Short mmCIF file of C-alpha atoms in Angstrom, two decimals:
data_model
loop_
_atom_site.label_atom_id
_atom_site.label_comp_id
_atom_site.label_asym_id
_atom_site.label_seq_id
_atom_site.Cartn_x
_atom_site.Cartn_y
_atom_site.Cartn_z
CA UNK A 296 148.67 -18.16 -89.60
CA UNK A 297 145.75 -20.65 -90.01
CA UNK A 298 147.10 -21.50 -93.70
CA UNK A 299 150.42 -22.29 -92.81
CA UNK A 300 151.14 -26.14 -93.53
CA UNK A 301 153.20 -26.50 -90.54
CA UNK A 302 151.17 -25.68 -87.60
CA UNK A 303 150.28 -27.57 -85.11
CA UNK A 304 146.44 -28.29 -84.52
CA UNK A 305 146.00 -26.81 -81.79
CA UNK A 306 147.12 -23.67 -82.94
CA UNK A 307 145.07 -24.19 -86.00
CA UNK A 308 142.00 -24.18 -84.07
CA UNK A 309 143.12 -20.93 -81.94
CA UNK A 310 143.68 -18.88 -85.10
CA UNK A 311 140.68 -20.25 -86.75
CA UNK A 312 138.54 -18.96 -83.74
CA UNK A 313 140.64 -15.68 -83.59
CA UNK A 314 140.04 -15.35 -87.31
CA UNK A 315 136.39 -15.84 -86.83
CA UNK A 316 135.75 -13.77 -83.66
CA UNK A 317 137.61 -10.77 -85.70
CA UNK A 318 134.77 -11.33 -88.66
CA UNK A 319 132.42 -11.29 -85.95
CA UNK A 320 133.45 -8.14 -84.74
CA UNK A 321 134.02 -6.37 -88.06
CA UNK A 322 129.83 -7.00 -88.75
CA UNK A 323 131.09 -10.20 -91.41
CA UNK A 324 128.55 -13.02 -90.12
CA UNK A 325 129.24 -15.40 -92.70
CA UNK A 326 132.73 -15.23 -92.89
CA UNK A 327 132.72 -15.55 -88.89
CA UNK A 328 130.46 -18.50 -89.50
CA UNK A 329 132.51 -20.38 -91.57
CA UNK A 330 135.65 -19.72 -89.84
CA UNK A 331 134.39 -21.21 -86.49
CA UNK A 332 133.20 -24.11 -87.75
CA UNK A 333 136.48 -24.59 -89.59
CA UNK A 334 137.90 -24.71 -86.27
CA UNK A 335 135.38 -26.97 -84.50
CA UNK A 336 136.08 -29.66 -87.64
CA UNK A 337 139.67 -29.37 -86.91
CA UNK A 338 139.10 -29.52 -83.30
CA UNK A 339 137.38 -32.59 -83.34
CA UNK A 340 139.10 -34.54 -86.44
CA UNK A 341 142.72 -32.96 -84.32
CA UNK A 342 141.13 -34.80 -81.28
CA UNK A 343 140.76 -38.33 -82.97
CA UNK A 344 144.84 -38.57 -82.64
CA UNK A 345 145.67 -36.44 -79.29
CA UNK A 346 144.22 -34.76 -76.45
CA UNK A 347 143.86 -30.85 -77.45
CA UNK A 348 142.94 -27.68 -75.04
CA UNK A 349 139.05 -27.72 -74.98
CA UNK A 350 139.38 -23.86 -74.16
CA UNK A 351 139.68 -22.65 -78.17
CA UNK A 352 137.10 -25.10 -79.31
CA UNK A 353 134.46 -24.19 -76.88
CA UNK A 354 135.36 -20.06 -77.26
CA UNK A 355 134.44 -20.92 -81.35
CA UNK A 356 131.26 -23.02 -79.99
CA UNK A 357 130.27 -19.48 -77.87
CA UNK A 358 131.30 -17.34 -81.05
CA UNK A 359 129.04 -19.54 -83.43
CA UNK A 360 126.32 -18.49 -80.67
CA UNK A 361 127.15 -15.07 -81.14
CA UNK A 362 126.68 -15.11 -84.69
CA UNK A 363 122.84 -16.71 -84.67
CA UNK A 364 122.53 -14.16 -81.73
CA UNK A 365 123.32 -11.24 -84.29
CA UNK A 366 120.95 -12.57 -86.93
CA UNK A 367 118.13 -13.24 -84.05
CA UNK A 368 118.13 -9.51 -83.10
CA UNK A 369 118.42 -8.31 -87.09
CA UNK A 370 114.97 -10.43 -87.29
CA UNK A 371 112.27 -7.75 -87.53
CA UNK A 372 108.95 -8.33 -85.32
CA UNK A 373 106.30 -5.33 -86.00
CA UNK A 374 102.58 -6.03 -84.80
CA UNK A 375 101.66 -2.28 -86.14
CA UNK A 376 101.99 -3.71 -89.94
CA UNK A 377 98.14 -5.66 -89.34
CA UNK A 378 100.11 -8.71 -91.39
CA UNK A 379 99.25 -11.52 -89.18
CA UNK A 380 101.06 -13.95 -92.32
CA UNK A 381 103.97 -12.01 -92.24
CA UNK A 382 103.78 -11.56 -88.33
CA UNK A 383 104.01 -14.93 -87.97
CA UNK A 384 106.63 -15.67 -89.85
CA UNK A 385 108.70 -13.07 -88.57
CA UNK A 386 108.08 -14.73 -84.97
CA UNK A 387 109.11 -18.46 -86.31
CA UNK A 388 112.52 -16.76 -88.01
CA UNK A 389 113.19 -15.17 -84.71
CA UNK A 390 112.45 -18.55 -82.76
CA UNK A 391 114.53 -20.90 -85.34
CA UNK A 392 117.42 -18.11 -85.02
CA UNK A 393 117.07 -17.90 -81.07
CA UNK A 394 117.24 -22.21 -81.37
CA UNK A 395 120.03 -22.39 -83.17
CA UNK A 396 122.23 -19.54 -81.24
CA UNK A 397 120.73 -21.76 -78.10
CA UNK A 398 122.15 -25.24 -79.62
CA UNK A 399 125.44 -23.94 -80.34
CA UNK A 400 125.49 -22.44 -76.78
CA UNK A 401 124.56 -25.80 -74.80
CA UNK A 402 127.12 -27.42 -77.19
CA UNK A 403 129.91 -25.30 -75.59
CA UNK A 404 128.67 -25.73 -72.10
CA UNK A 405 128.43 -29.66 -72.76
CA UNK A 406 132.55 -29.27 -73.71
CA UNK A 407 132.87 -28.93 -69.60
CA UNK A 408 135.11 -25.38 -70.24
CA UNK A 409 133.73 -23.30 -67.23
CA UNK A 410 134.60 -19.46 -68.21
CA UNK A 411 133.03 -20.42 -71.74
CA UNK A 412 129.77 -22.80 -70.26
CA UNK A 413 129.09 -19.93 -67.95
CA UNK A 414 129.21 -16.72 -71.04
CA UNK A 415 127.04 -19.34 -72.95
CA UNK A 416 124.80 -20.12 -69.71
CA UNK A 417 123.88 -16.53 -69.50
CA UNK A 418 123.71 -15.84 -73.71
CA UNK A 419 120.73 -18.34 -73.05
CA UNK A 420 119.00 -16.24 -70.72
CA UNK A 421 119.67 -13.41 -72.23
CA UNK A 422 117.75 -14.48 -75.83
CA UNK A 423 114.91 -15.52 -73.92
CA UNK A 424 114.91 -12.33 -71.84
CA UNK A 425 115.32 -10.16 -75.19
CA UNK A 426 112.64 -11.92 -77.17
CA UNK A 427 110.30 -11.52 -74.03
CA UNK A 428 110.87 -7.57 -73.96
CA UNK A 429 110.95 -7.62 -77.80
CA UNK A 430 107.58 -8.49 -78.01
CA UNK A 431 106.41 -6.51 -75.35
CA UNK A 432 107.85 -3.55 -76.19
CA UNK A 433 106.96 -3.78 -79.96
CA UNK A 434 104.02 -1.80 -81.25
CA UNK A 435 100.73 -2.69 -80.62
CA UNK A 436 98.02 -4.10 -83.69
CA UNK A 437 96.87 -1.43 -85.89
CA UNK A 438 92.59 -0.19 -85.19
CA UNK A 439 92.75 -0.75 -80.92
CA UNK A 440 90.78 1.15 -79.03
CA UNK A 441 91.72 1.64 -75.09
CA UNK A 442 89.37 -0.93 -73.93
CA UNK A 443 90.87 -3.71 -76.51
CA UNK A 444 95.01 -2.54 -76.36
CA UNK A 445 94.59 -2.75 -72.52
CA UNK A 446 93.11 -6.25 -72.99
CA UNK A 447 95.90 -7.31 -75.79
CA UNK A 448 99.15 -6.16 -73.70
CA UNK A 449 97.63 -8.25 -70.78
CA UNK A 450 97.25 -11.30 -72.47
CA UNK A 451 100.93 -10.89 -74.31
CA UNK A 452 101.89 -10.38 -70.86
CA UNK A 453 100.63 -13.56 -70.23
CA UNK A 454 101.94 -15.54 -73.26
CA UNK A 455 105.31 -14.60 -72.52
CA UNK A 456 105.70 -15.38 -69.15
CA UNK A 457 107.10 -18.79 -70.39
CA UNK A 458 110.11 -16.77 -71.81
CA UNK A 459 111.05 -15.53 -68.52
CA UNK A 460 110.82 -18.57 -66.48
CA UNK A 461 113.51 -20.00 -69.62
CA UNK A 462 115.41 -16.88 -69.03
CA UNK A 463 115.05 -17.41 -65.15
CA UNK A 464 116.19 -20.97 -65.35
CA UNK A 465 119.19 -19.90 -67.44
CA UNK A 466 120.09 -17.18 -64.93
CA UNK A 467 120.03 -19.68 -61.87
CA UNK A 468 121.86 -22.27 -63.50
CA UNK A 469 124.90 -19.86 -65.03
CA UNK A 470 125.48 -18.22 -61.41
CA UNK A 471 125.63 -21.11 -59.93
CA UNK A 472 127.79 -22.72 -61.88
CA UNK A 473 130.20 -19.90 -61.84
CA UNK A 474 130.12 -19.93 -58.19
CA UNK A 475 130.82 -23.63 -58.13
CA UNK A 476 133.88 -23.14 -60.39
CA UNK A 477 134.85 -19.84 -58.67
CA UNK A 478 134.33 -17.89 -62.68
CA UNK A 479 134.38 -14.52 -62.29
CA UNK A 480 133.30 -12.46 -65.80
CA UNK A 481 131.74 -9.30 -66.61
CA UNK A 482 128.29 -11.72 -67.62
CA UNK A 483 127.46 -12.06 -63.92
CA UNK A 484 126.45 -8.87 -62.82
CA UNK A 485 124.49 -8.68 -65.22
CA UNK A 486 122.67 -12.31 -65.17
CA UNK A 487 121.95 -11.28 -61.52
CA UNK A 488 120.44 -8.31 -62.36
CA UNK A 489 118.43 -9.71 -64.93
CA UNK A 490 117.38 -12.37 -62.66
CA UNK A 491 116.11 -9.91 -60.01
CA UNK A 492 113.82 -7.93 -62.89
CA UNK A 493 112.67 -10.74 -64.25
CA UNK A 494 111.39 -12.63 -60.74
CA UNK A 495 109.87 -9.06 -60.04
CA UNK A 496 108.04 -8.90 -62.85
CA UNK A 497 106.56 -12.58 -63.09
CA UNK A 498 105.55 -11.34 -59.16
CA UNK A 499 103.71 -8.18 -60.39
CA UNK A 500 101.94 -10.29 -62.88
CA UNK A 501 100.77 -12.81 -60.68
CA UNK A 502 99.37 -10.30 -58.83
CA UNK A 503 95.35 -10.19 -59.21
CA UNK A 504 93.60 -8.18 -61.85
CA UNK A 505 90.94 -5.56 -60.27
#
């Protein structure tokens, strides 16, 4: 349908994103890649003439998300190797992937769409919150004894507590927003939840040492 030299543009863009979502689905990241941004160059070069439906555009926006999302959680992170180079670099990959899903995220919020602002509002959260249990669920540094692993998980603890007040932020801001536009969708049950754990557990760690 995309090919066909008579459609109109907005159609273009909605089988563009279709096309690209399907990719998605079927485990084809590049493919999905290029597709959406086919449609988001249409979209916007489209929108230079006439006023299109912002709903398509933003769902590709979201979708382009969900494809850095797939690559961030690929990303291996593995403290048990004792490679602090290749730690390290494993941990930047994951952060530049986790940036760019975010960017393409806030781009489709910023296109005003609610139902799609508020999926992408809680994708947000929901990197931050998986990179924060990533890390502190991974295995711990090769030659610890007791004393020393008890001493390492509490200051990871502490180095990630940034991660949750992102994931926190993203949390508030989605379920209000959804309750400002009246959005229902399966994401907010679960941003709520989230939101719960994640206030608990910044509460248990702020709780004194003995």
């Amino acid at each position: 349908i995309a090919k066909r030299a008579d459609l109109a543009p907005g159609d273009r863009v909605r089988a563009l994103a279709q096309r690209g979502i399907v990719e998605l689905e079927d485990g084809k990241t590049e493919e999905a890649e290029r597709s959406l941004r086919l449609a988001l160059g249409t979209y916007a070069a489209a929108s230079e003439e006439e006023r299109l439906d912002d709903h398509f555009a933003a769902q590709a926006q979201f979708y382009l998300g969900e494809v850095y999302r797939e690559w961030f959680r690929s990303l291996p992170f593995d403290p048990s190797t004792g490679d602090d180079e290749a730690l390290r670099r494993d941990l930047e990959q994951k952060a530049e992937m986790l940036l760019s899903a975010q960017g393409h995220y806030l781009r489709a919020i910023r296109m005003g769409n609610d139902r799609w602002a508020v999926a992408s509002g809680f994708r947000i959260g929901e990197l931050y919150d998986e990179l924060r249990a990533g890390m502190l669920d991974a295995s711990l540094p090769p030659g610890l004894d007791e004393e020393h692993a008890a001493a390492y998980r509490l200051e990871l603890r502490r180095r990630v507590r940034v991660l949750a007040a992102k994931a926190i932020t993203a949390y508030e801001q989605t379920l209000a927003r959804a309750a400002r536009a009246g959005v229902d969708i399966k994401f907010l049950a679960d941003a709520q939840g989230s939101l719960e754990r994640l206030k608990a557990a910044l509460a248990e760690d702020a709780r004194p040492t003995l």
